[in-house]
Coordinates of C-alpha atoms and ligand atoms in Angstrom, one line a residue:
X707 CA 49.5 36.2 -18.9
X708 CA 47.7 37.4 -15.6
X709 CA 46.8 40.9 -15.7
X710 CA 45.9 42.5 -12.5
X711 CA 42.7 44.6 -12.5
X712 CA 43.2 47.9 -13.6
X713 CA 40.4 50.7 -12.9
X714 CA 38.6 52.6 -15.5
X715 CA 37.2 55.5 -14.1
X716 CA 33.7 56.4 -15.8
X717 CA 31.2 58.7 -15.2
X718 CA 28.7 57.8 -13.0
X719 CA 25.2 58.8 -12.7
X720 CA 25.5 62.2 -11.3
X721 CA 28.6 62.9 -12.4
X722 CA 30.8 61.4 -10.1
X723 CA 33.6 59.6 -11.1
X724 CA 33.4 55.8 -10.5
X725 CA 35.2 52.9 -11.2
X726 CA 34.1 50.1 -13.1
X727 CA 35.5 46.9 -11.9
X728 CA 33.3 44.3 -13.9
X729 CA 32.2 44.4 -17.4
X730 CA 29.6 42.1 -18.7
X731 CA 28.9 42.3 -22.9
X732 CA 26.4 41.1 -25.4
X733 CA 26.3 37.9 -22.7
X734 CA 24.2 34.9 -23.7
X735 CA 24.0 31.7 -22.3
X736 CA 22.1 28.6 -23.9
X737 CA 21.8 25.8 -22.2
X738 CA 21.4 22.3 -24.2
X739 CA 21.1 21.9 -27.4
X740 CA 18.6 21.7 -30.3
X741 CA 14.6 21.4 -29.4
X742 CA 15.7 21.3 -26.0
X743 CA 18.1 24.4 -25.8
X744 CA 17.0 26.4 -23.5
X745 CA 18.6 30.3 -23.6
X746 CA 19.1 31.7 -19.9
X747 CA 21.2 35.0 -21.0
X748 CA 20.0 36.9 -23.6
X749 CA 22.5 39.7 -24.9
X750 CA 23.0 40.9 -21.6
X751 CA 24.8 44.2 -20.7
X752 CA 26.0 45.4 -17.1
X753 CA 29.1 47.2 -16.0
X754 CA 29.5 47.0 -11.8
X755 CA 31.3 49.8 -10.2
X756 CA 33.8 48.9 -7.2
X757 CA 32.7 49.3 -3.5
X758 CA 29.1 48.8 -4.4
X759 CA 26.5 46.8 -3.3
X760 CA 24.1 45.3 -5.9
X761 CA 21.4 43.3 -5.8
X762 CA 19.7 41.4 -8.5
X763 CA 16.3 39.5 -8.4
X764 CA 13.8 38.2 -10.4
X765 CA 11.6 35.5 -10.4
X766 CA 12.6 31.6 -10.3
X767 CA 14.4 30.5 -13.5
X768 CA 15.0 33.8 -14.5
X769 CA 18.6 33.7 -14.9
X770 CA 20.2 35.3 -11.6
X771 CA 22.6 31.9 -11.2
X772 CA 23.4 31.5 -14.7
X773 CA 24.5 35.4 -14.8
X774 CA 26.4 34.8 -11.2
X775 CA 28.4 32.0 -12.4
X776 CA 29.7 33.7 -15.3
X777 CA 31.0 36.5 -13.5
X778 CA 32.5 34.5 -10.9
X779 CA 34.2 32.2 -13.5
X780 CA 32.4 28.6 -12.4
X781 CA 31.2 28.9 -16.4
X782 CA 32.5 29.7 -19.5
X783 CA 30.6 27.9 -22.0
X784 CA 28.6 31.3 -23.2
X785 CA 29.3 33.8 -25.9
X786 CA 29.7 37.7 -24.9
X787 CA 32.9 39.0 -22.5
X788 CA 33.3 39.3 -19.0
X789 CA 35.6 42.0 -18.5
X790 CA 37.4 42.1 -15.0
X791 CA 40.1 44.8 -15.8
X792 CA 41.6 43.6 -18.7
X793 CA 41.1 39.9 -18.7
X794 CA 37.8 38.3 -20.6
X795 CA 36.4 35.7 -18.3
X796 CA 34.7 33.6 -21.1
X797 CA 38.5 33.4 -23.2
X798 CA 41.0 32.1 -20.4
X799 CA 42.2 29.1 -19.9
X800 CA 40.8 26.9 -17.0
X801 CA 44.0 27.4 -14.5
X802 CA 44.0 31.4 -15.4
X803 CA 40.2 31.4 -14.6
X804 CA 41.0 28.6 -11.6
X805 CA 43.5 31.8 -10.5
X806 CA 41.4 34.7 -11.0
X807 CA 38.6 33.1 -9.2
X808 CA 40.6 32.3 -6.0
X809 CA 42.1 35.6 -5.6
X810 CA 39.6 38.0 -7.3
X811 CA 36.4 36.5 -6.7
X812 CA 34.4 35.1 -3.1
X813 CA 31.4 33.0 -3.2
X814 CA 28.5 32.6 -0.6
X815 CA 25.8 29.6 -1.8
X816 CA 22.4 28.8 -0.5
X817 CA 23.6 25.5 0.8
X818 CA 27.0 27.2 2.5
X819 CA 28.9 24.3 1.3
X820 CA 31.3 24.0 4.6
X821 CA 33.4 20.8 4.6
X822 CA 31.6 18.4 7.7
X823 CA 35.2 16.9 8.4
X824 CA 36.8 20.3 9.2
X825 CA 36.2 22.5 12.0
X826 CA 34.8 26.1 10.9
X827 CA 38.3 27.9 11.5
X828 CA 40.0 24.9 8.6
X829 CA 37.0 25.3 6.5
X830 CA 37.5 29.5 6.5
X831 CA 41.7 29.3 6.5
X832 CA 41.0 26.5 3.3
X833 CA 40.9 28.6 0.6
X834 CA 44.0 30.7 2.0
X835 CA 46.3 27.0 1.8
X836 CA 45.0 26.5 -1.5
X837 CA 46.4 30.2 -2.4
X838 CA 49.5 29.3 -0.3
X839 CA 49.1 32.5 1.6
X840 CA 50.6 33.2 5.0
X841 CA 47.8 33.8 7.0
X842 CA 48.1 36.3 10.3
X843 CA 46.2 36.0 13.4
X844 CA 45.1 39.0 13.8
X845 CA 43.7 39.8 10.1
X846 CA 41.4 36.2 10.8
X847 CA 40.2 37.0 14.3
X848 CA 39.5 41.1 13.0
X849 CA 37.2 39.2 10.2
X850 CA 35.3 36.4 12.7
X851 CA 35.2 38.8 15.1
X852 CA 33.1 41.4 12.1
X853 CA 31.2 38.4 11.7
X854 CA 31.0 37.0 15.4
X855 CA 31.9 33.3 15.1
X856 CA 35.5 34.3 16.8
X857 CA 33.8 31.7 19.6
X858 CA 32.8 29.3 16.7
X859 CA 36.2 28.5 15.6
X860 CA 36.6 25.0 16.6
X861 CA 33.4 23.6 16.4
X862 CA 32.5 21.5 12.9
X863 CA 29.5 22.5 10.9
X864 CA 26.9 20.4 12.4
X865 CA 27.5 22.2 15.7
X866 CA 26.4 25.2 14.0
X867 CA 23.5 26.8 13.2
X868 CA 22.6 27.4 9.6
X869 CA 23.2 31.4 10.4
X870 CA 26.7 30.6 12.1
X871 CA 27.1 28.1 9.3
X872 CA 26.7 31.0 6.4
X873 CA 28.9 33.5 8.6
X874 CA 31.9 31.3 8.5
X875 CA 30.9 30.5 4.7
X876 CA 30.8 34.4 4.3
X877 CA 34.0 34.3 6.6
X878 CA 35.4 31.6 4.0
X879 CA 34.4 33.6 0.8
X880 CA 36.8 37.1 1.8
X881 CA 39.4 35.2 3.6
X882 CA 41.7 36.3 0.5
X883 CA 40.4 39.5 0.3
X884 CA 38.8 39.1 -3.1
X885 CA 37.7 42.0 -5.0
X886 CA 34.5 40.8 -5.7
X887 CA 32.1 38.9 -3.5
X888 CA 29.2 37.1 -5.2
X889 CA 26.4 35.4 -3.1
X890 CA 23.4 33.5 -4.4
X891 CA 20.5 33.7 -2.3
X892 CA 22.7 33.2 0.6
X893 CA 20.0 33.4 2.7
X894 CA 17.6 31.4 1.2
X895 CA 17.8 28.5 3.8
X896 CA 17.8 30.5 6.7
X897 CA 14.8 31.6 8.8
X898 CA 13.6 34.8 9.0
X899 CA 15.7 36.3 11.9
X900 CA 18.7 34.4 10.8
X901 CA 18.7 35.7 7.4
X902 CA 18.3 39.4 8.8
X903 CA 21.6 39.1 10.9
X904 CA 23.6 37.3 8.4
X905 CA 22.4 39.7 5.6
X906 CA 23.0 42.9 7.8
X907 CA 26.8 41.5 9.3
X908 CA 27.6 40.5 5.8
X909 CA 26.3 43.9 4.0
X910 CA 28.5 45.8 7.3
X911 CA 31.1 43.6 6.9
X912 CA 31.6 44.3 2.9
X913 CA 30.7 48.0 3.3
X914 CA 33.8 48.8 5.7
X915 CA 35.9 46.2 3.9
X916 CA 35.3 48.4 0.5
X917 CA 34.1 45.1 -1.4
X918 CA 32.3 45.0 -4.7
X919 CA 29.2 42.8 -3.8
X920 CA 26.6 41.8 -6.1
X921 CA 23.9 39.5 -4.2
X922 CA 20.9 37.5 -5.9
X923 CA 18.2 37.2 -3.3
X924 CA 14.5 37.4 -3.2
X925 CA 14.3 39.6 0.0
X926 CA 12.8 43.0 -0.6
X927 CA 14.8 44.3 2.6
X928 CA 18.1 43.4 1.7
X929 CA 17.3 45.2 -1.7
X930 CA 16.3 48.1 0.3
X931 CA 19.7 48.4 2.3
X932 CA 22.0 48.0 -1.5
X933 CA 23.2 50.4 -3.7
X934 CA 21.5 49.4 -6.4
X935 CA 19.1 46.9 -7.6
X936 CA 18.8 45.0 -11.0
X937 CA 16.1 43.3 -12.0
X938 CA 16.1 40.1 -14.2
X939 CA 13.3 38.5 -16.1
X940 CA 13.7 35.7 -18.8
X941 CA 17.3 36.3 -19.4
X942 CA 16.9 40.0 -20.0
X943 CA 17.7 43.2 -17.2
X944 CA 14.6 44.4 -17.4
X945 CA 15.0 47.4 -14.9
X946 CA 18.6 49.2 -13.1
X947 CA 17.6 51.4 -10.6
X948 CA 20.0 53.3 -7.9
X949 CA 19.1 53.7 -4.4
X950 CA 19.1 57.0 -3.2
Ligands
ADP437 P1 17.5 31.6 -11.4 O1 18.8 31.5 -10.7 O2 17.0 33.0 -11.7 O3 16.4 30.8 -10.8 P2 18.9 30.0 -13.4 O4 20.0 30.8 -13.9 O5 19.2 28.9 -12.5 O6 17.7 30.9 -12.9 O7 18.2 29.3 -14.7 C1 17.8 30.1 -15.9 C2 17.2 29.1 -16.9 O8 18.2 28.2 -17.3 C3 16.1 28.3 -16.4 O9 15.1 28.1 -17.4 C4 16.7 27.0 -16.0 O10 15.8 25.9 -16.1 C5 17.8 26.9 -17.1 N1 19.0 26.1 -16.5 C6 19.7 26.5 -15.5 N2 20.8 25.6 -15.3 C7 20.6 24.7 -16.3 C8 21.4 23.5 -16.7 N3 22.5 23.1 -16.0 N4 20.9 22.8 -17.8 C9 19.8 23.2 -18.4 N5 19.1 24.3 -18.2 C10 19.5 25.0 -17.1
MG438 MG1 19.2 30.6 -8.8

């Protein structure tokens, strides 16, 4: 049974009424087994409210991917729930999660993950065959043109740079207008000034598209332009603060 996500309003900080898209509960993850178990989530609570921008760090091995994958549905080996609306992540089967993921949920990696035989426009239309959704024009030029590859389109990823290369990635990830958009480090292979535009056309981008973003990165100027930040050390949130 699919449910579509409904919205719970709750009361937010200073008493405005938000929605909370995502609910996360009493997560753990172990890894392995035995001696050599190694526990990534421990009992980990977090409820993400639509249209906003998160950001979570913390130091390497920390947990910020293990967390991510869960909530995108790549993992469900974990005990806990992953609310999003009324369906728990961790308890679907693998084509209701395969289903959820593709029209809920985008994904931006570190190492963009592109396809080198397509050109950028097939890699960023790909996930829109896979959905079998008719795709217009003008709603994919309005989104390269947000994110400036529109003169990109036919070259293939090793004509790119790594910037353009995590645009059209980025491009890729919203193509079916997921609720959610979750990026891990995605600018962690990037140079400096890349990494500023990409992160600043990506944060624009999801702001006027009204997209629930939560991004893992280790950039203190990214953290400055989200909504909120949520710090992760040793498989525990160990600070939650709001921007002002
Ligand atoms: P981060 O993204 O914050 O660097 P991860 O979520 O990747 O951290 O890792 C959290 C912990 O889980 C680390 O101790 C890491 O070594 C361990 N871990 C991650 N993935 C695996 C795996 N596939 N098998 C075993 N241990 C893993
Ligand atoms: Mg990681």
């Amino acid at each position: 049974k699919f449910v579509p996500v409904p919205k719970f309003a709750v009361l937010g900080g200073k008493g405005i009424y938000m929605t909370t898209i995502l609910k996360v509960e009493n997560l753990t993850k172990v890894y392995g087994q035995g001696e050599a178990s190694v526990t990534a989530l421990k009992q980990v609570n977090v409820a993400f409210e639509s249209n906003k921008i998160t950001v979570i760090v913390g130091t390497s091995g920390s947990g910020k991917s293990t967390l991510l994958n869960l909530i995108g549905g790549l993992d469900k080996n974990a005990t806990g729930s992953i609310l999003l609306g009324e369906n728990n992540l961790l308890k679907l089967g693998d084509s209701e999660l395969a289903r959820i993921r593709t029209r809920k949920i985008g994904f931006v990696f570190q190492f963009f993950k592109l396809i080198p035989e397509l050109t950028a426009k097939e890699n960023i239309i790909l996930p829109a065959m896979i959905d079998k959704r008719k795709l217009d024009d003008t709603s994919l030029s309005e989104l390269t043109d947000k994110l400036k590859i529109s003169d990109r389109l036919s070259h293939y990823p090793s004509q790119l740079s790594g910037g353009q290369q995590q645009r059209v990635a980025i491009a890729r990830a919203i193509i079916n207008e997921p609720d959610i958009l979750l990026c891990d480090e995605p600018t962690g292979n990037l140079d400096v000034a890349s990494g500023k535009e990409v992160m600043e056309l990506l944060i624009d981008s999801c702001r006027q598209m009204g997209k629930t973003v939560i991004i893992v990165t280790h950039d203190a100027n990214i953290a400055k332009k989200a909504d909120r930040i949520i710090r992760i050390e040793d498989g525990s949130i160990i600070s939650d603060t709001v921007n002002e």
